[in-house]
Amino acid sequence: MQRAAALVRRGCGPRTPSSWGRSQSSAAAEASAVLKVRPERSRRERILTLESMNPQVKAVEYAVRGPIVLKAGEIELELQRGIKKPFTEVIRANIGDAQAMGQQPITFLRQVMALCTYPNLLDSPSFPEDAKKRARRILQACGGNSLGSYSASQGVNCIREDVAAYITRRDGGVPADPDNIYLTTGASDGISILVSGGGKSRTGVMIPIPQYPLYSAVISELDAIQVNYYLDEENCWALNVNELRRAVQEAKDHCDPKVLCIINPGNPTGQVQSRKCIEDVIHFAWEEKLFLLADEVYQDNVYSPDCRFHSFKKVLYEMGPEYSSNVELASFHSTSKGYMGECGYRGGYMEVINLHPEIKGQLVKLLSVRLCPPVSGQAAMDIVVNPPVAGEESFEQFSREKESVLGNLAKKAKLTEDLFNQVPGIHCNPLQGAMYAFPRIFIPAKAVEAAQAHQMAPDMFYCMKLLEETGICVVPGSGFGQREGTYHFRMTILPPVEKLKTVLQKVKDFHINFLEKYA
């Protein structure tokens, strides 16, 4: 190309219009001839293709942000461009993102985070002393007194101490060791170290069906074997140990079951496990030599007056040393749920007990490869486990805000259950906890045929139609797993009460029309 440009530049002197035209034509012809001499460059094959990429990544699916959510995004763009729809907004009821749905942040948490992020505010009289005290403690434990520094791979030491103190208080004095606390952004690190073997010795991970799709996604990514056990929908999504036995015996034919995941309170099903159920599960894990993973991120979200949250750690210790000294348990908590709703901070912790000392070293090594969890998320987790206490300046406001959030969620849980159960062809179990409804829906045979014609699961077809006709985005039950021949969807109860009533009415009207259309 440089040579071609030079040939053109040779004709740069002053010329008459006719001579310029001849010169330009001649130069262009010569340049074209030069270019033809060069071999034509073809685009070489891409190194990374669908065929060459990591097959485990390709196998990952995450329904909560799957095709239905992509479609919701497309519809939102169409609304912004002025394209007319039978609705004016998309209501994203697909995900438990409290603040996106209008929940206000807890003042004290944001005050401490502001102080930690911009320490000059520590001199401001606008912030309470108890918030300043916590911010100073966190900053003093950070390199350079800054949230912008790396922390130890296991997390900031004083925050791990606060987590341990919180667990001890929560569990009525059952001791927690800061050395067993790992500050983290999720559960996947806890699972990855457990996966090994090949063929029939490949690690099997038992998960509830319905389940939170993060688990099946991580299992696919790690190339482990998913072992399904079914919750009992007819008994308010209870966990039955006989079903665990069935699942583990069948799994032994093709893998080595090593891990049992429990979600309590349940996502997407909202059930709260009884103490007796937890004892049975622990005994089963002890019998079968299974590593227990207890996802307890909704531990503050219990609404039914007949239910209460029991941590696996507490029940394990109260069952005596034969269990408490032998059953390996990792339990999880997060800033994202509860009354906090601080999803964006990505803060959480994992407590691991009865881990072999050499394995603990391997886990720390694995975490060190990731450097550290976000320090701002660690700070947010600290405020969750170390809130204002009676006698402190911020206690009354904090308690008022916390009770308001949880009280509203309890009202919305009952409202959702009651209204869904008034709709022909919809049945919703009691929402004992968490922040979702997972109603069972009747889908007529003609609708199933229409779904097959569109190469969709029937409940995906239903949810897509719901989105296109009402603007309400929910997640089909097939993304969470369900018994063959049953259909569900998951919907969050987080919208403000009036908007939630609107959503429920729109779902009711849509469902009745859907049944009529495909009768």
mmCIF file of C-alpha atoms in Angstrom, residues 18-180:
data_model
loop_
_atom_site.group_PDB
_atom_site.id
_atom_site.type_symbol
_atom_site.label_atom_id
_atom_site.label_comp_id
_atom_site.label_asym_id
_atom_site.label_seq_id
_atom_site.Cartn_x
_atom_site.Cartn_y
_atom_site.Cartn_z
ATOM 1 C CA SER A 18 -6.976 17.310 -18.649
ATOM 2 C CA SER A 19 -3.410 16.345 -17.791
ATOM 3 C CA TRP A 20 -4.421 15.803 -14.169
ATOM 4 C CA GLY A 21 -7.155 13.445 -15.236
ATOM 5 C CA ARG A 22 -4.752 11.440 -17.425
ATOM 6 C CA SER A 23 -2.096 11.367 -14.696
ATOM 7 C CA GLN A 24 -4.597 10.337 -12.035
ATOM 8 C CA SER A 25 -5.976 7.608 -14.256
ATOM 9 C CA SER A 26 -2.513 6.310 -15.113
ATOM 10 C CA ALA A 27 -1.326 6.327 -11.460
ATOM 11 C CA ALA A 28 -4.444 4.566 -10.291
ATOM 12 C CA ALA A 29 -3.977 1.882 -12.928
ATOM 13 C CA GLU A 30 -0.355 1.343 -11.874
ATOM 14 C CA ALA A 31 -1.326 1.189 -8.216
ATOM 15 C CA SER A 32 -4.024 -1.340 -9.015
ATOM 16 C CA ALA A 33 -1.482 -3.461 -10.912
ATOM 17 C CA VAL A 34 0.902 -3.413 -7.944
ATOM 18 C CA LEU A 35 -1.846 -4.502 -5.579
ATOM 19 C CA LYS A 36 -2.772 -7.388 -7.863
ATOM 20 C CA VAL A 37 0.781 -8.725 -7.664
ATOM 21 C CA ARG A 38 0.360 -9.256 -3.906
ATOM 22 C CA PRO A 39 -1.227 -12.511 -2.846
ATOM 23 C CA GLU A 40 -4.724 -11.923 -1.471
ATOM 24 C CA ARG A 41 -4.737 -12.133 2.331
ATOM 25 C CA SER A 42 -7.307 -14.535 3.716
ATOM 26 C CA ARG A 43 -8.456 -14.336 7.333
ATOM 27 C CA ARG A 44 -6.873 -17.213 9.182
ATOM 28 C CA GLU A 45 -8.873 -19.574 11.359
ATOM 29 C CA ARG A 46 -9.735 -18.312 14.814
ATOM 30 C CA ILE A 47 -7.836 -19.992 17.637
ATOM 31 C CA LEU A 48 -10.870 -19.894 19.935
ATOM 32 C CA THR A 49 -14.046 -21.381 18.489
ATOM 33 C CA LEU A 50 -17.051 -23.213 19.907
ATOM 34 C CA GLU A 51 -15.284 -26.444 18.962
ATOM 35 C CA SER A 52 -11.948 -25.530 20.593
ATOM 36 C CA MET A 53 -13.188 -23.750 23.729
ATOM 37 C CA ASN A 54 -13.360 -25.366 27.155
ATOM 38 C CA PRO A 55 -16.340 -27.775 26.866
ATOM 39 C CA GLN A 56 -17.129 -27.345 30.575
ATOM 40 C CA VAL A 57 -17.724 -23.625 30.058
ATOM 41 C CA LYS A 58 -19.995 -24.390 27.103
ATOM 42 C CA ALA A 59 -22.000 -26.759 29.308
ATOM 43 C CA VAL A 60 -22.686 -24.038 31.889
ATOM 44 C CA GLU A 61 -26.267 -22.732 32.025
ATOM 45 C CA TYR A 62 -27.667 -20.096 34.367
ATOM 46 C CA ALA A 63 -31.412 -19.727 33.934
ATOM 47 C CA VAL A 64 -31.756 -16.666 36.185
ATOM 48 C CA ARG A 65 -29.933 -14.639 33.520
ATOM 49 C CA GLY A 66 -30.806 -16.850 30.551
ATOM 50 C CA PRO A 67 -32.812 -16.384 27.317
ATOM 51 C CA ILE A 68 -35.867 -14.918 29.042
ATOM 52 C CA VAL A 69 -33.743 -12.115 30.505
ATOM 53 C CA LEU A 70 -32.069 -11.415 27.151
ATOM 54 C CA LYS A 71 -35.547 -11.086 25.638
ATOM 55 C CA ALA A 72 -36.547 -8.709 28.436
ATOM 56 C CA GLY A 73 -33.545 -6.531 27.545
ATOM 57 C CA GLU A 74 -34.589 -6.467 23.880
ATOM 58 C CA ILE A 75 -38.121 -5.407 24.829
ATOM 59 C CA GLU A 76 -36.776 -2.627 27.064
ATOM 60 C CA LEU A 77 -34.759 -1.246 24.138
ATOM 61 C CA GLU A 78 -37.857 -1.387 21.920
ATOM 62 C CA LEU A 79 -39.852 0.562 24.512
ATOM 63 C CA GLN A 80 -37.086 3.167 24.651
ATOM 64 C CA ARG A 81 -37.296 3.538 20.851
ATOM 65 C CA GLY A 82 -41.022 4.213 21.130
ATOM 66 C CA ILE A 83 -42.248 0.846 19.848
ATOM 67 C CA LYS A 84 -45.744 0.306 21.218
ATOM 68 C CA LYS A 85 -46.396 -2.609 23.563
ATOM 69 C CA PRO A 86 -49.406 -3.624 25.668
ATOM 70 C CA PHE A 87 -47.400 -2.345 28.681
ATOM 71 C CA THR A 88 -45.113 0.594 29.488
ATOM 72 C CA GLU A 89 -42.293 -1.132 31.400
ATOM 73 C CA VAL A 90 -40.574 -4.452 31.910
ATOM 74 C CA ILE A 91 -40.832 -5.634 35.517
ATOM 75 C CA ARG A 92 -37.803 -7.803 36.253
ATOM 76 C CA ALA A 93 -39.201 -10.243 38.779
ATOM 77 C CA ASN A 94 -36.612 -12.833 37.731
ATOM 78 C CA ILE A 95 -33.877 -12.103 40.248
ATOM 79 C CA GLY A 96 -33.556 -11.379 43.962
ATOM 80 C CA ASP A 97 -32.035 -7.921 43.528
ATOM 81 C CA ALA A 98 -33.718 -6.022 46.358
ATOM 82 C CA GLN A 99 -32.416 -2.522 45.748
ATOM 83 C CA ALA A 100 -33.092 -2.717 42.010
ATOM 84 C CA MET A 101 -36.706 -3.295 43.058
ATOM 85 C CA GLY A 102 -36.755 -0.163 45.198
ATOM 86 C CA GLN A 103 -35.670 -1.404 48.631
ATOM 87 C CA GLN A 104 -33.778 1.344 50.435
ATOM 88 C CA PRO A 105 -30.273 0.578 51.755
ATOM 89 C CA ILE A 106 -29.770 0.232 55.500
ATOM 90 C CA THR A 107 -28.510 3.650 56.607
ATOM 91 C CA PHE A 108 -25.874 2.406 59.062
ATOM 92 C CA LEU A 109 -24.332 0.028 56.524
ATOM 93 C CA ARG A 110 -24.002 2.783 53.943
ATOM 94 C CA GLN A 111 -22.620 5.219 56.526
ATOM 95 C CA VAL A 112 -19.801 2.862 57.474
ATOM 96 C CA MET A 113 -19.114 2.076 53.802
ATOM 97 C CA ALA A 114 -18.956 5.809 52.986
ATOM 98 C CA LEU A 115 -16.491 6.382 55.837
ATOM 99 C CA CYS A 116 -14.332 3.444 54.748
ATOM 100 C CA THR A 117 -14.372 4.560 51.115
ATOM 101 C CA TYR A 118 -13.614 8.249 51.847
ATOM 102 C CA PRO A 119 -11.899 8.435 55.256
ATOM 103 C CA ASN A 120 -11.865 12.263 55.238
ATOM 104 C CA LEU A 121 -15.517 11.942 56.278
ATOM 105 C CA LEU A 122 -14.349 10.627 59.650
ATOM 106 C CA ASP A 123 -13.986 14.282 60.694
ATOM 107 C CA SER A 124 -17.569 15.091 59.678
ATOM 108 C CA PRO A 125 -20.146 15.664 62.443
ATOM 109 C CA SER A 126 -22.799 14.239 60.066
ATOM 110 C CA PHE A 127 -21.811 10.646 60.856
ATOM 111 C CA PRO A 128 -22.575 8.829 64.147
ATOM 112 C CA GLU A 129 -19.707 7.771 66.387
ATOM 113 C CA ASP A 130 -20.607 4.059 66.293
ATOM 114 C CA ALA A 131 -20.287 4.116 62.481
ATOM 115 C CA LYS A 132 -16.933 5.925 62.738
ATOM 116 C CA LYS A 133 -15.696 3.406 65.311
ATOM 117 C CA ARG A 134 -16.397 0.484 62.961
ATOM 118 C CA ALA A 135 -14.911 2.253 59.953
ATOM 119 C CA ARG A 136 -11.680 3.036 61.824
ATOM 120 C CA ARG A 137 -11.371 -0.584 62.952
ATOM 121 C CA ILE A 138 -11.796 -1.889 59.407
ATOM 122 C CA LEU A 139 -9.388 0.669 57.901
ATOM 123 C CA GLN A 140 -6.717 0.022 60.528
ATOM 124 C CA ALA A 141 -6.754 -3.651 59.481
ATOM 125 C CA CYS A 142 -6.275 -2.755 55.786
ATOM 126 C CA GLY A 143 -2.898 -2.159 54.145
ATOM 127 C CA GLY A 144 -2.205 1.573 54.084
ATOM 128 C CA ASN A 145 -5.482 2.128 55.968
ATOM 129 C CA SER A 146 -7.255 1.847 52.614
ATOM 130 C CA LEU A 147 -10.022 -0.320 51.143
ATOM 131 C CA GLY A 148 -8.088 -0.080 47.889
ATOM 132 C CA SER A 149 -5.332 -2.395 49.136
ATOM 133 C CA TYR A 150 -5.245 -6.164 48.790
ATOM 134 C CA SER A 151 -6.142 -8.164 51.870
ATOM 135 C CA ALA A 152 -4.917 -11.566 52.998
ATOM 136 C CA SER A 153 -6.321 -14.268 50.727
ATOM 137 C CA GLN A 154 -8.552 -15.582 53.511
ATOM 138 C CA GLY A 155 -9.844 -12.061 54.177
ATOM 139 C CA VAL A 156 -9.179 -9.137 56.530
ATOM 140 C CA ASN A 157 -8.357 -10.636 59.928
ATOM 141 C CA CYS A 158 -10.549 -8.396 62.110
ATOM 142 C CA ILE A 159 -13.544 -9.027 59.807
ATOM 143 C CA ARG A 160 -13.045 -12.787 60.149
ATOM 144 C CA GLU A 161 -12.988 -12.270 63.918
ATOM 145 C CA ASP A 162 -16.286 -10.386 63.723
ATOM 146 C CA VAL A 163 -17.825 -13.149 61.585
ATOM 147 C CA ALA A 164 -16.754 -15.750 64.158
ATOM 148 C CA ALA A 165 -18.252 -13.671 66.985
ATOM 149 C CA TYR A 166 -21.513 -13.315 65.018
ATOM 150 C CA ILE A 167 -21.773 -17.083 64.455
ATOM 151 C CA THR A 168 -21.136 -17.720 68.159
ATOM 152 C CA ARG A 169 -23.932 -15.278 69.129
ATOM 153 C CA ARG A 170 -26.315 -16.650 66.502
ATOM 154 C CA ASP A 171 -25.751 -20.232 67.616
ATOM 155 C CA GLY A 172 -26.217 -19.606 71.330
ATOM 156 C CA GLY A 173 -22.570 -19.885 72.325
ATOM 157 C CA VAL A 174 -21.386 -22.657 69.984
ATOM 158 C CA PRO A 175 -17.783 -21.558 69.375
ATOM 159 C CA ALA A 176 -16.526 -20.372 65.994
ATOM 160 C CA ASP A 177 -12.829 -20.057 65.129
ATOM 161 C CA PRO A 178 -11.761 -17.095 62.921
ATOM 162 C CA ASP A 179 -9.230 -19.445 61.324
ATOM 163 C CA ASN A 180 -12.163 -21.454 59.905
#
